Short mmCIF file of C-alpha atoms and ligand atoms in Angstrom, two decimals:
data_model
loop_
_atom_site.label_atom_id
_atom_site.label_comp_id
_atom_site.label_asym_id
_atom_site.label_seq_id
_atom_site.Cartn_x
_atom_site.Cartn_y
_atom_site.Cartn_z
CA MET A 1 -3.52 -52.93 18.83
CA LYS A 2 -2.20 -51.89 22.28
CA ALA A 3 0.43 -54.29 23.49
CA ASP A 4 1.94 -54.05 26.97
CA PHE A 5 5.68 -54.39 25.90
CA LYS A 6 7.00 -54.17 29.38
CA LYS A 7 4.87 -56.98 30.53
CA VAL A 8 5.57 -59.03 27.39
CA ARG A 9 9.41 -58.62 28.22
CA LYS A 10 9.31 -59.50 31.71
CA GLN A 11 7.46 -62.69 30.78
CA LEU A 12 9.72 -63.58 28.23
CA GLU A 13 12.70 -63.24 30.53
CA LYS A 14 11.18 -65.89 32.55
CA ASP A 15 10.49 -68.22 29.52
CA LEU A 16 13.88 -67.84 27.75
CA ASP A 17 17.35 -68.39 28.73
CA ALA A 18 19.68 -65.30 28.75
CA LYS A 19 21.12 -65.59 25.42
CA ARG A 20 17.74 -66.26 23.77
CA PHE A 21 16.49 -63.22 25.49
CA GLU A 22 19.20 -61.03 24.22
CA HIS A 23 18.60 -62.35 20.77
CA THR A 24 14.95 -61.67 21.19
CA LEU A 25 15.66 -57.88 22.14
CA GLY A 26 17.98 -57.71 18.91
CA VAL A 27 15.26 -59.08 16.81
CA ALA A 28 12.57 -56.79 18.20
CA TYR A 29 14.72 -53.81 17.64
CA THR A 30 15.93 -54.64 14.25
CA ALA A 31 12.51 -55.52 13.11
CA SER A 32 11.48 -51.89 14.48
CA ALA A 33 14.08 -50.25 12.37
CA LEU A 34 12.90 -52.25 9.08
CA ALA A 35 9.41 -51.28 9.96
CA MET A 36 10.52 -47.61 10.00
CA ARG A 37 12.14 -48.19 6.72
CA TYR A 38 9.41 -49.73 4.97
CA GLN A 39 6.36 -48.08 6.59
CA GLU A 40 5.20 -51.28 8.53
CA ASP A 41 3.34 -50.93 11.66
CA LEU A 42 6.00 -50.52 14.36
CA GLU A 43 3.97 -51.88 17.19
CA LYS A 44 3.34 -55.07 15.30
CA ALA A 45 6.99 -55.46 14.15
CA HIS A 46 8.26 -54.82 17.76
CA LEU A 47 5.73 -57.40 19.36
CA ALA A 48 6.20 -60.15 16.63
CA GLY A 49 10.02 -59.56 17.10
CA LEU A 50 9.73 -60.11 20.98
CA LEU A 51 7.67 -63.05 20.61
CA HIS A 52 9.01 -64.96 17.51
CA ASP A 53 11.16 -67.35 19.70
CA CYS A 54 8.65 -67.42 22.73
CA ALA A 55 8.52 -71.35 22.52
CA LYS A 56 12.50 -71.77 21.75
CA CYS A 57 13.40 -72.82 25.27
CA LEU A 58 10.62 -75.71 25.67
CA SER A 59 11.84 -79.20 25.44
CA ASN A 60 11.28 -81.20 22.33
CA GLU A 61 8.82 -83.21 24.20
CA LYS A 62 6.75 -80.03 25.32
CA LYS A 63 6.85 -78.48 21.79
CA LEU A 64 5.55 -81.84 20.21
CA ALA A 65 3.00 -82.18 22.96
CA ILE A 66 1.42 -78.57 22.22
CA CYS A 67 1.36 -79.53 18.52
CA GLU A 68 -0.34 -82.79 19.09
CA LYS A 69 -2.68 -81.44 21.94
CA HIS A 70 -4.03 -78.60 19.54
CA HIS A 71 -4.13 -80.58 16.30
CA ILE A 72 -1.18 -78.61 14.72
CA PRO A 73 0.04 -80.80 11.90
CA ILE A 74 3.67 -81.98 12.28
CA THR A 75 5.50 -82.85 9.11
CA PRO A 76 7.86 -85.79 8.88
CA ILE A 77 11.02 -83.57 9.01
CA GLU A 78 9.60 -81.56 12.20
CA ARG A 79 9.18 -84.76 13.95
CA LYS A 80 12.68 -85.75 13.18
CA ASN A 81 13.91 -82.09 14.00
CA PRO A 82 11.54 -80.88 16.73
CA PHE A 83 13.42 -77.69 17.19
CA LEU A 84 11.66 -76.52 13.86
CA LEU A 85 8.25 -76.73 15.79
CA HIS A 86 9.27 -73.71 17.99
CA ALA A 87 7.66 -71.58 15.23
CA LYS A 88 4.33 -73.48 15.27
CA ALA A 89 4.42 -73.90 19.10
CA GLY A 90 5.37 -70.32 19.50
CA CYS A 91 2.42 -69.28 17.44
CA HIS A 92 0.10 -71.08 19.61
CA VAL A 93 1.89 -69.84 22.79
CA ALA A 94 1.74 -66.27 21.61
CA LYS A 95 -2.03 -66.57 21.28
CA LYS A 96 -2.89 -68.43 24.38
CA GLN A 97 -0.37 -67.10 26.66
CA TYR A 98 0.60 -63.71 25.41
CA HIS A 99 -2.96 -62.95 24.21
CA VAL A 100 -1.88 -61.87 20.73
CA GLN A 101 -4.84 -61.58 18.50
CA ASP A 102 -3.35 -59.92 15.29
CA GLN A 103 -3.23 -62.67 12.60
CA ASP A 104 -0.16 -60.96 10.80
CA VAL A 105 1.65 -61.05 13.93
CA LEU A 106 0.72 -64.51 14.46
CA ASN A 107 1.85 -65.44 10.99
CA ALA A 108 5.11 -63.75 11.42
CA ILE A 109 5.81 -65.95 14.46
CA LEU A 110 4.53 -69.07 12.58
CA ASN A 111 6.50 -68.69 9.50
CA HIS A 112 9.73 -67.24 10.92
CA THR A 113 11.88 -70.40 10.57
CA THR A 114 11.10 -71.79 7.00
CA GLY A 115 9.17 -68.60 5.45
CA ARG A 116 6.39 -69.33 3.04
CA PRO A 117 5.56 -68.33 -0.46
CA GLY A 118 3.57 -65.08 -0.44
CA MET A 119 4.67 -63.68 2.89
CA SER A 120 3.38 -60.30 4.22
CA GLN A 121 5.76 -57.48 4.53
CA LEU A 122 5.61 -58.06 8.44
CA GLU A 123 6.43 -61.62 7.93
CA LYS A 124 9.39 -60.78 5.66
CA ILE A 125 10.73 -58.27 8.23
CA ILE A 126 10.58 -60.67 11.02
CA TYR A 127 12.33 -63.48 8.77
CA ILE A 128 15.02 -61.02 7.93
CA ALA A 129 15.62 -59.45 11.36
CA ASP A 130 16.13 -62.94 12.91
CA TYR A 131 18.90 -63.37 10.50
CA ILE A 132 20.61 -60.14 10.72
CA GLU A 133 19.95 -58.96 14.36
CA PRO A 134 23.26 -57.37 15.90
CA GLY A 135 23.87 -60.41 18.14
CA ARG A 136 24.23 -62.69 15.13
CA LYS A 137 27.82 -63.44 14.24
CA GLN A 138 28.10 -66.71 12.42
CA ALA A 139 26.26 -66.58 9.05
CA PRO A 140 28.20 -66.01 5.81
CA ASN A 141 27.53 -62.65 3.89
CA LEU A 142 26.00 -60.99 6.93
CA THR A 143 27.58 -57.70 5.93
CA LEU A 144 26.06 -57.75 2.58
CA ILE A 145 22.67 -59.02 3.87
CA ARG A 146 22.38 -56.42 6.44
CA GLN A 147 23.05 -53.77 3.84
CA LEU A 148 20.54 -55.37 1.46
CA ALA A 149 17.81 -55.71 4.13
CA PHE A 150 17.42 -51.86 4.11
CA GLN A 151 17.51 -51.72 0.30
CA ASP A 152 15.05 -54.32 -0.73
CA LEU A 153 13.35 -56.81 1.30
CA ASP A 154 12.99 -59.56 -1.25
CA ASP A 155 16.50 -59.41 -2.18
CA ALA A 156 17.61 -60.03 1.39
CA LEU A 157 14.99 -62.55 1.82
CA LEU A 158 16.10 -64.55 -1.23
CA THR A 159 19.91 -64.29 -0.26
CA ILE A 160 19.03 -65.72 3.12
CA LEU A 161 16.80 -68.63 1.74
CA ARG A 162 19.75 -69.29 -0.58
CA ASP A 163 22.49 -69.32 2.02
CA THR A 164 20.15 -71.23 4.37
CA LEU A 165 19.62 -74.08 1.92
CA GLU A 166 23.36 -74.18 1.24
CA TYR A 167 24.09 -74.39 4.95
CA LEU A 168 21.46 -77.13 5.33
CA LYS A 169 23.09 -79.09 2.41
CA ASN A 170 26.55 -78.76 3.91
CA ILE A 171 25.51 -80.00 7.21
CA ASP A 172 23.36 -82.69 5.51
CA SER A 173 20.24 -81.53 7.26
CA PRO A 174 16.81 -82.36 5.98
CA VAL A 175 15.15 -79.59 4.23
CA ASP A 176 11.44 -78.64 5.22
CA LEU A 177 9.21 -78.62 2.15
CA LEU A 178 8.16 -75.05 3.03
CA THR A 179 11.83 -73.76 3.01
CA GLN A 180 12.26 -75.20 -0.38
CA GLN A 181 9.01 -74.01 -1.64
CA THR A 182 9.74 -70.49 -0.34
CA TYR A 183 12.99 -70.25 -1.98
CA ASP A 184 11.39 -71.45 -5.29
CA TYR A 185 8.73 -68.82 -5.19
CA TYR A 186 10.92 -65.87 -4.52
CA PHE A 187 13.49 -67.00 -7.03
CA LYS A 188 10.71 -67.21 -9.66
CA ASN A 189 9.27 -63.89 -8.38
CA LYS A 190 12.51 -62.12 -8.66
CA ASN A 191 12.97 -63.45 -12.35
CA LEU A 192 9.40 -62.57 -13.18
CA SER A 193 9.91 -59.08 -12.16
CA LYS A 194 13.21 -58.46 -13.98
O1 DGI B 1 15.26 -69.62 16.32
P1 DGI B 1 16.51 -69.05 15.62
O2 DGI B 1 17.91 -69.77 15.82
O3 DGI B 1 16.64 -67.53 16.04
O4 DGI B 1 16.29 -68.98 14.14
P2 DGI B 1 15.35 -69.78 13.28
O5 DGI B 1 14.01 -69.90 13.88
O6 DGI B 1 15.40 -69.22 11.99
O7 DGI B 1 15.96 -71.16 12.98
C1 DGI B 1 17.29 -71.11 12.34
C2 DGI B 1 17.82 -72.56 11.96
O8 DGI B 1 16.67 -73.27 11.42
C3 DGI B 1 19.00 -72.39 11.11
O9 DGI B 1 19.88 -73.32 11.61
C4 DGI B 1 18.43 -73.22 9.91
C5 DGI B 1 17.25 -73.86 10.26
N1 DGI B 1 16.42 -74.21 9.16
C6 DGI B 1 15.64 -73.41 8.50
N2 DGI B 1 14.89 -74.04 7.68
C7 DGI B 1 15.11 -75.42 7.80
C8 DGI B 1 15.94 -75.43 8.84
N3 DGI B 1 16.44 -76.64 9.31
C9 DGI B 1 16.07 -77.70 8.82
N4 DGI B 1 16.65 -78.98 9.18
N5 DGI B 1 15.33 -77.87 7.64
C10 DGI B 1 14.71 -76.66 7.24
O10 DGI B 1 14.11 -76.77 6.16
FE1 FE B 2 13.47 -69.11 15.72
FE1 FE B 3 15.24 -66.27 16.46
#
C-alpha cells in the first residue's frame, strides 16, 4: 500500500471543518503510536485514522442519500440518528473519493463508531484512538483508558464500550444493535480468557 498522505490531508482539510480536521490529525497520530506498540501496519493505521471521519461534516440528508443510493442498509436507529451514518458513508467516500482499496482500512472506518464483534487489530486501534486522541477532553476515565490502551487493547476497548453504553443510557439515546453486540462479545471474551 502506498498512500499519498499529503494529498489525503489536503482534501480532508477541504471536506472537514477546522475542529474535525484537528481531531482527525489527533486520531491519525494516536493510531500510529498504537500501531507501533502492537506491531500493526503503520501506514494503514495512519490512513484509517486520517479518513475515519471523512464523511462527518456532510449533512444528514447527504449521508442518508449516499447510503440509499448505494444500497447501504440503514438501521431504524441510524435513520433516527443519522450522525451514526458518517461511518458507513465514510467507508463509501474513502473508497470512491480517496481511492482506498485495503479492506481492513475500509472496515476500520466502517466500524469506528459502534465497533463490531470480532474486530481486527486495526479496527480496535482506530476505535480506541478515536476515543483517546489528545484533543478529547470530555469522556470520564480518559486518563485510565489512555494508559490501558498501551497495555491491553481489549481491556481498553471494553472500558470504552462500557462507558459509551453508560453515557447513552444517561442521555437517553437509543443504542444501536451493533454497539450492544460488540460490548456483549468483548465482555464474554474477557471472562472466557480469564
Ligand atoms: O465521530 P466522533 O465524534 O469522532 O466519534 P464516533 O464516531 O465514535 O461517535 C461518537 C458518538 O457516537 C458518541 O457520542 C457516542 C455515539 N454512539 C456510539 N454508539 C452509539 C452512539 N450513539 C447512539 N445513539 N447509539 C449507539 O449505539
Ligand atoms: Fe466518527
Ligand atoms: Fe472521530
